[in-house]
Amino acid sequence: MGTYITRSDIEVEFGVNNVAIWSNLDNDDAQVNDDRVDASIAYAEQQVDDLFRDGRYAIPLRGTAGDLNQVKRWAAVLAGHWLVNRRAVYMKLDQNELTGIEQMREDVFDDIARYTSGQAKLAAELVNSQPDTPQVVG
């Protein structure tokens, strides 16, 4: 299990069958390859952390479960993209399917940029939780 997501989060975004097919490079059955799913989760979570690193939020991103639903979705999309993008080498995928997943990935990066630039704020723990206004000490 990852910091932000599990296999079921990827399946919510892309479907159980798609995750099973995309993770199985041997084409021998529709069983999920847990090692590949774990690798996709590690990749996706590292990408999210790297995009927020040296910014205002503590890494790994921490908050209540509801506060980090957006982070969960970002990581799930990136993990699914990782799986299908590596799977495309082994099977012919419909170009529209690939284009749709590429667009989802770009949307994630655009959305994350809104948060890293300060245009939007995550309800996540900040790097410096000290007050940013003068405080009277008595």
PDB file of C-alpha atoms in Angstrom:
ATOM      1  CA  MET A   1       0.000   0.000   0.000  1.00  0.00           C
ATOM      2  CA  GLY A   2       1.275   3.414  -0.917  1.00  0.00           C
ATOM      3  CA  THR A   3       1.250   6.643   0.994  1.00  0.00           C
ATOM      4  CA  TYR A   4      -1.627   8.112  -1.013  1.00  0.00           C
ATOM      5  CA  ILE A   5      -3.239   5.304  -3.000  1.00  0.00           C
ATOM      6  CA  THR A   6      -3.900   1.596  -3.308  1.00  0.00           C
ATOM      7  CA  ARG A   7      -4.719  -0.536  -6.319  1.00  0.00           C
ATOM      8  CA  SER A   8      -8.428   0.030  -5.723  1.00  0.00           C
ATOM      9  CA  ASP A   9      -7.950   3.801  -6.194  1.00  0.00           C
ATOM     10  CA  ILE A  10      -6.493   3.177  -9.648  1.00  0.00           C
ATOM     11  CA  GLU A  11      -9.368   0.794 -10.380  1.00  0.00           C
ATOM     12  CA  VAL A  12     -11.884   3.498  -9.431  1.00  0.00           C
ATOM     13  CA  GLU A  13     -10.352   5.805 -12.045  1.00  0.00           C
ATOM     14  CA  PHE A  14      -9.831   3.267 -14.834  1.00  0.00           C
ATOM     15  CA  GLY A  15     -11.804   0.112 -14.030  1.00  0.00           C
ATOM     16  CA  VAL A  16     -10.846  -3.233 -12.539  1.00  0.00           C
ATOM     17  CA  ASN A  17     -10.479  -4.968 -15.917  1.00  0.00           C
ATOM     18  CA  ASN A  18      -8.298  -2.215 -17.385  1.00  0.00           C
ATOM     19  CA  VAL A  19      -5.913  -2.289 -14.435  1.00  0.00           C
ATOM     20  CA  ALA A  20      -5.717  -6.089 -14.667  1.00  0.00           C
ATOM     21  CA  ILE A  21      -5.002  -6.003 -18.411  1.00  0.00           C
ATOM     22  CA  TRP A  22      -2.576  -3.073 -18.283  1.00  0.00           C
ATOM     23  CA  SER A  23      -0.574  -4.661 -15.473  1.00  0.00           C
ATOM     24  CA  ASN A  24      -0.244  -8.076 -17.146  1.00  0.00           C
ATOM     25  CA  LEU A  25       2.459  -7.965 -19.814  1.00  0.00           C
ATOM     26  CA  ASP A  26       2.416 -11.711 -20.444  1.00  0.00           C
ATOM     27  CA  ASN A  27      -1.076 -11.684 -21.971  1.00  0.00           C
ATOM     28  CA  ASP A  28      -1.685 -15.069 -20.354  1.00  0.00           C
ATOM     29  CA  ASP A  29      -4.733 -14.129 -18.320  1.00  0.00           C
ATOM     30  CA  ALA A  30      -6.545 -11.170 -16.864  1.00  0.00           C
ATOM     31  CA  GLN A  31      -4.940 -11.454 -13.442  1.00  0.00           C
ATOM     32  CA  VAL A  32      -3.508  -8.315 -11.915  1.00  0.00           C
ATOM     33  CA  ASN A  33       0.274  -8.239 -11.698  1.00  0.00           C
ATOM     34  CA  ASP A  34       0.657  -6.818  -8.188  1.00  0.00           C
ATOM     35  CA  ASP A  35       4.356  -6.027  -8.663  1.00  0.00           C
ATOM     36  CA  ARG A  36       3.603  -3.806 -11.665  1.00  0.00           C
ATOM     37  CA  VAL A  37       0.726  -2.112  -9.852  1.00  0.00           C
ATOM     38  CA  ASP A  38       3.011  -1.504  -6.869  1.00  0.00           C
ATOM     39  CA  ALA A  39       5.623  -0.033  -9.219  1.00  0.00           C
ATOM     40  CA  SER A  40       3.009   2.254 -10.776  1.00  0.00           C
ATOM     41  CA  ILE A  41       1.943   3.445  -7.319  1.00  0.00           C
ATOM     42  CA  ALA A  42       5.538   4.110  -6.280  1.00  0.00           C
ATOM     43  CA  TYR A  43       6.142   6.052  -9.499  1.00  0.00           C
ATOM     44  CA  ALA A  44       2.948   8.106  -9.182  1.00  0.00           C
ATOM     45  CA  GLU A  45       3.483   8.981  -5.543  1.00  0.00           C
ATOM     46  CA  GLN A  46       7.079   9.982  -6.229  1.00  0.00           C
ATOM     47  CA  GLN A  47       5.871  12.236  -9.051  1.00  0.00           C
ATOM     48  CA  VAL A  48       3.363  13.963  -6.769  1.00  0.00           C
ATOM     49  CA  ASP A  49       5.950  14.389  -4.014  1.00  0.00           C
ATOM     50  CA  ASP A  50       8.548  15.721  -6.463  1.00  0.00           C
ATOM     51  CA  LEU A  51       6.126  18.301  -7.830  1.00  0.00           C
ATOM     52  CA  PHE A  52       5.433  19.599  -4.307  1.00  0.00           C
ATOM     53  CA  ARG A  53       9.002  19.248  -2.998  1.00  0.00           C
ATOM     54  CA  ASP A  54      10.691  22.444  -1.748  1.00  0.00           C
ATOM     55  CA  GLY A  55       7.319  24.152  -1.664  1.00  0.00           C
ATOM     56  CA  ARG A  56       4.947  25.209   1.051  1.00  0.00           C
ATOM     57  CA  TYR A  57       3.623  21.726   1.918  1.00  0.00           C
ATOM     58  CA  ALA A  58       5.312  19.046   4.021  1.00  0.00           C
ATOM     59  CA  ILE A  59       6.234  15.908   2.060  1.00  0.00           C
ATOM     60  CA  PRO A  60       4.619  13.428   2.117  1.00  0.00           C
ATOM     61  CA  LEU A  61       1.448  15.472   1.899  1.00  0.00           C
ATOM     62  CA  ARG A  62      -0.546  15.009   5.102  1.00  0.00           C
ATOM     63  CA  GLY A  63      -4.079  15.937   6.058  1.00  0.00           C
ATOM     64  CA  THR A  64      -7.380  14.285   6.784  1.00  0.00           C
ATOM     65  CA  ALA A  65      -8.601  11.728   4.271  1.00  0.00           C
ATOM     66  CA  GLY A  66     -11.176  14.122   2.831  1.00  0.00           C
ATOM     67  CA  ASP A  67      -8.623  16.907   2.540  1.00  0.00           C
ATOM     68  CA  LEU A  68      -6.374  14.790   0.361  1.00  0.00           C
ATOM     69  CA  ASN A  69      -8.959  13.317  -2.024  1.00  0.00           C
ATOM     70  CA  GLN A  70      -7.519  15.492  -4.785  1.00  0.00           C
ATOM     71  CA  VAL A  71      -4.033  14.109  -4.109  1.00  0.00           C
ATOM     72  CA  LYS A  72      -5.429  10.566  -4.227  1.00  0.00           C
ATOM     73  CA  ARG A  73      -6.979  11.219  -7.634  1.00  0.00           C
ATOM     74  CA  TRP A  74      -3.772  12.756  -9.004  1.00  0.00           C
ATOM     75  CA  ALA A  75      -1.731   9.754  -7.910  1.00  0.00           C
ATOM     76  CA  ALA A  76      -4.298   7.282  -9.254  1.00  0.00           C
ATOM     77  CA  VAL A  77      -4.328   8.941 -12.686  1.00  0.00           C
ATOM     78  CA  LEU A  78      -0.523   9.024 -12.833  1.00  0.00           C
ATOM     79  CA  ALA A  79      -0.318   5.362 -11.780  1.00  0.00           C
ATOM     80  CA  GLY A  80      -2.883   4.336 -14.405  1.00  0.00           C
ATOM     81  CA  HIS A  81      -1.011   6.339 -17.040  1.00  0.00           C
ATOM     82  CA  TRP A  82       2.221   4.572 -16.060  1.00  0.00           C
ATOM     83  CA  LEU A  83       0.552   1.173 -16.464  1.00  0.00           C
ATOM     84  CA  VAL A  84      -1.108   1.842 -19.810  1.00  0.00           C
ATOM     85  CA  ASN A  85       1.850   3.722 -21.246  1.00  0.00           C
ATOM     86  CA  ARG A  86       4.176   0.781 -20.591  1.00  0.00           C
ATOM     87  CA  ARG A  87       1.507  -1.672 -21.729  1.00  0.00           C
ATOM     88  CA  ALA A  88       1.133   0.132 -25.081  1.00  0.00           C
ATOM     89  CA  VAL A  89       4.471  -1.341 -26.128  1.00  0.00           C
ATOM     90  CA  TYR A  90       3.032  -4.852 -25.808  1.00  0.00           C
ATOM     91  CA  MET A  91      -0.417  -4.417 -27.297  1.00  0.00           C
ATOM     92  CA  LYS A  92      -2.219  -2.282 -29.802  1.00  0.00           C
ATOM     93  CA  LEU A  93      -4.331   0.278 -28.008  1.00  0.00           C
ATOM     94  CA  ASP A  94      -6.912   2.487 -29.600  1.00  0.00           C
ATOM     95  CA  GLN A  95      -5.347   5.907 -30.250  1.00  0.00           C
ATOM     96  CA  ASN A  96      -8.387   7.610 -28.727  1.00  0.00           C
ATOM     97  CA  GLU A  97      -7.902   5.615 -25.528  1.00  0.00           C
ATOM     98  CA  LEU A  98      -4.258   6.661 -25.318  1.00  0.00           C
ATOM     99  CA  THR A  99      -5.111  10.272 -26.142  1.00  0.00           C
ATOM    100  CA  GLY A 100      -7.743  10.340 -23.394  1.00  0.00           C
ATOM    101  CA  ILE A 101      -5.338   9.008 -20.790  1.00  0.00           C
ATOM    102  CA  GLU A 102      -2.627  11.437 -21.934  1.00  0.00           C
ATOM    103  CA  GLN A 103      -5.128  14.276 -21.501  1.00  0.00           C
ATOM    104  CA  MET A 104      -5.997  13.070 -18.000  1.00  0.00           C
ATOM    105  CA  ARG A 105      -2.276  13.105 -17.141  1.00  0.00           C
ATOM    106  CA  GLU A 106      -1.855  16.639 -18.511  1.00  0.00           C
ATOM    107  CA  ASP A 107      -4.915  17.766 -16.554  1.00  0.00           C
ATOM    108  CA  VAL A 108      -3.331  16.389 -13.369  1.00  0.00           C
ATOM    109  CA  PHE A 109      -0.105  18.308 -13.996  1.00  0.00           C
ATOM    110  CA  ASP A 110      -2.065  21.498 -14.752  1.00  0.00           C
ATOM    111  CA  ASP A 111      -4.102  21.057 -11.578  1.00  0.00           C
ATOM    112  CA  ILE A 112      -1.023  20.422  -9.443  1.00  0.00           C
ATOM    113  CA  ALA A 113       0.566  23.577 -10.898  1.00  0.00           C
ATOM    114  CA  ARG A 114      -2.363  25.591  -9.520  1.00  0.00           C
ATOM    115  CA  TYR A 115      -1.536  24.319  -6.035  1.00  0.00           C
ATOM    116  CA  THR A 116       2.235  24.640  -6.250  1.00  0.00           C
ATOM    117  CA  SER A 117       1.935  28.206  -7.568  1.00  0.00           C
ATOM    118  CA  GLY A 118      -0.383  29.258  -4.748  1.00  0.00           C
ATOM    119  CA  GLN A 119      -3.452  29.799  -6.955  1.00  0.00           C
ATOM    120  CA  ALA A 120      -5.207  27.072  -4.991  1.00  0.00           C
ATOM    121  CA  LYS A 121      -4.539  25.710  -1.515  1.00  0.00           C
ATOM    122  CA  LEU A 122      -4.486  22.154  -0.269  1.00  0.00           C
ATOM    123  CA  ALA A 123      -5.798  21.419   3.190  1.00  0.00           C
ATOM    124  CA  ALA A 124      -2.473  19.752   3.961  1.00  0.00           C
ATOM    125  CA  GLU A 125       0.219  20.263   6.549  1.00  0.00           C
ATOM    126  CA  LEU A 126       2.540  23.145   5.705  1.00  0.00           C
ATOM    127  CA  VAL A 127       6.321  22.912   5.872  1.00  0.00           C
ATOM    128  CA  ASN A 128       6.488  25.682   8.450  1.00  0.00           C
ATOM    129  CA  SER A 129       3.448  25.612  10.655  1.00  0.00           C
ATOM    130  CA  GLN A 130       4.644  28.712  12.475  1.00  0.00           C
ATOM    131  CA  PRO A 131       2.331  31.733  12.307  1.00  0.00           C
ATOM    132  CA  ASP A 132       3.022  33.969   9.329  1.00  0.00           C
ATOM    133  CA  THR A 133       1.909  37.112  11.130  1.00  0.00           C
ATOM    134  CA  PRO A 134       3.572  38.829  14.089  1.00  0.00           C
ATOM    135  CA  GLN A 135       2.580  37.342  17.427  1.00  0.00           C
ATOM    136  CA  VAL A 136       2.624  39.062  20.807  1.00  0.00           C
ATOM    137  CA  VAL A 137       4.671  37.094  23.297  1.00  0.00           C
ATOM    138  CA  GLY A 138       3.916  38.026  26.890  1.00  0.00           C
TER     139      GLY A 138
END
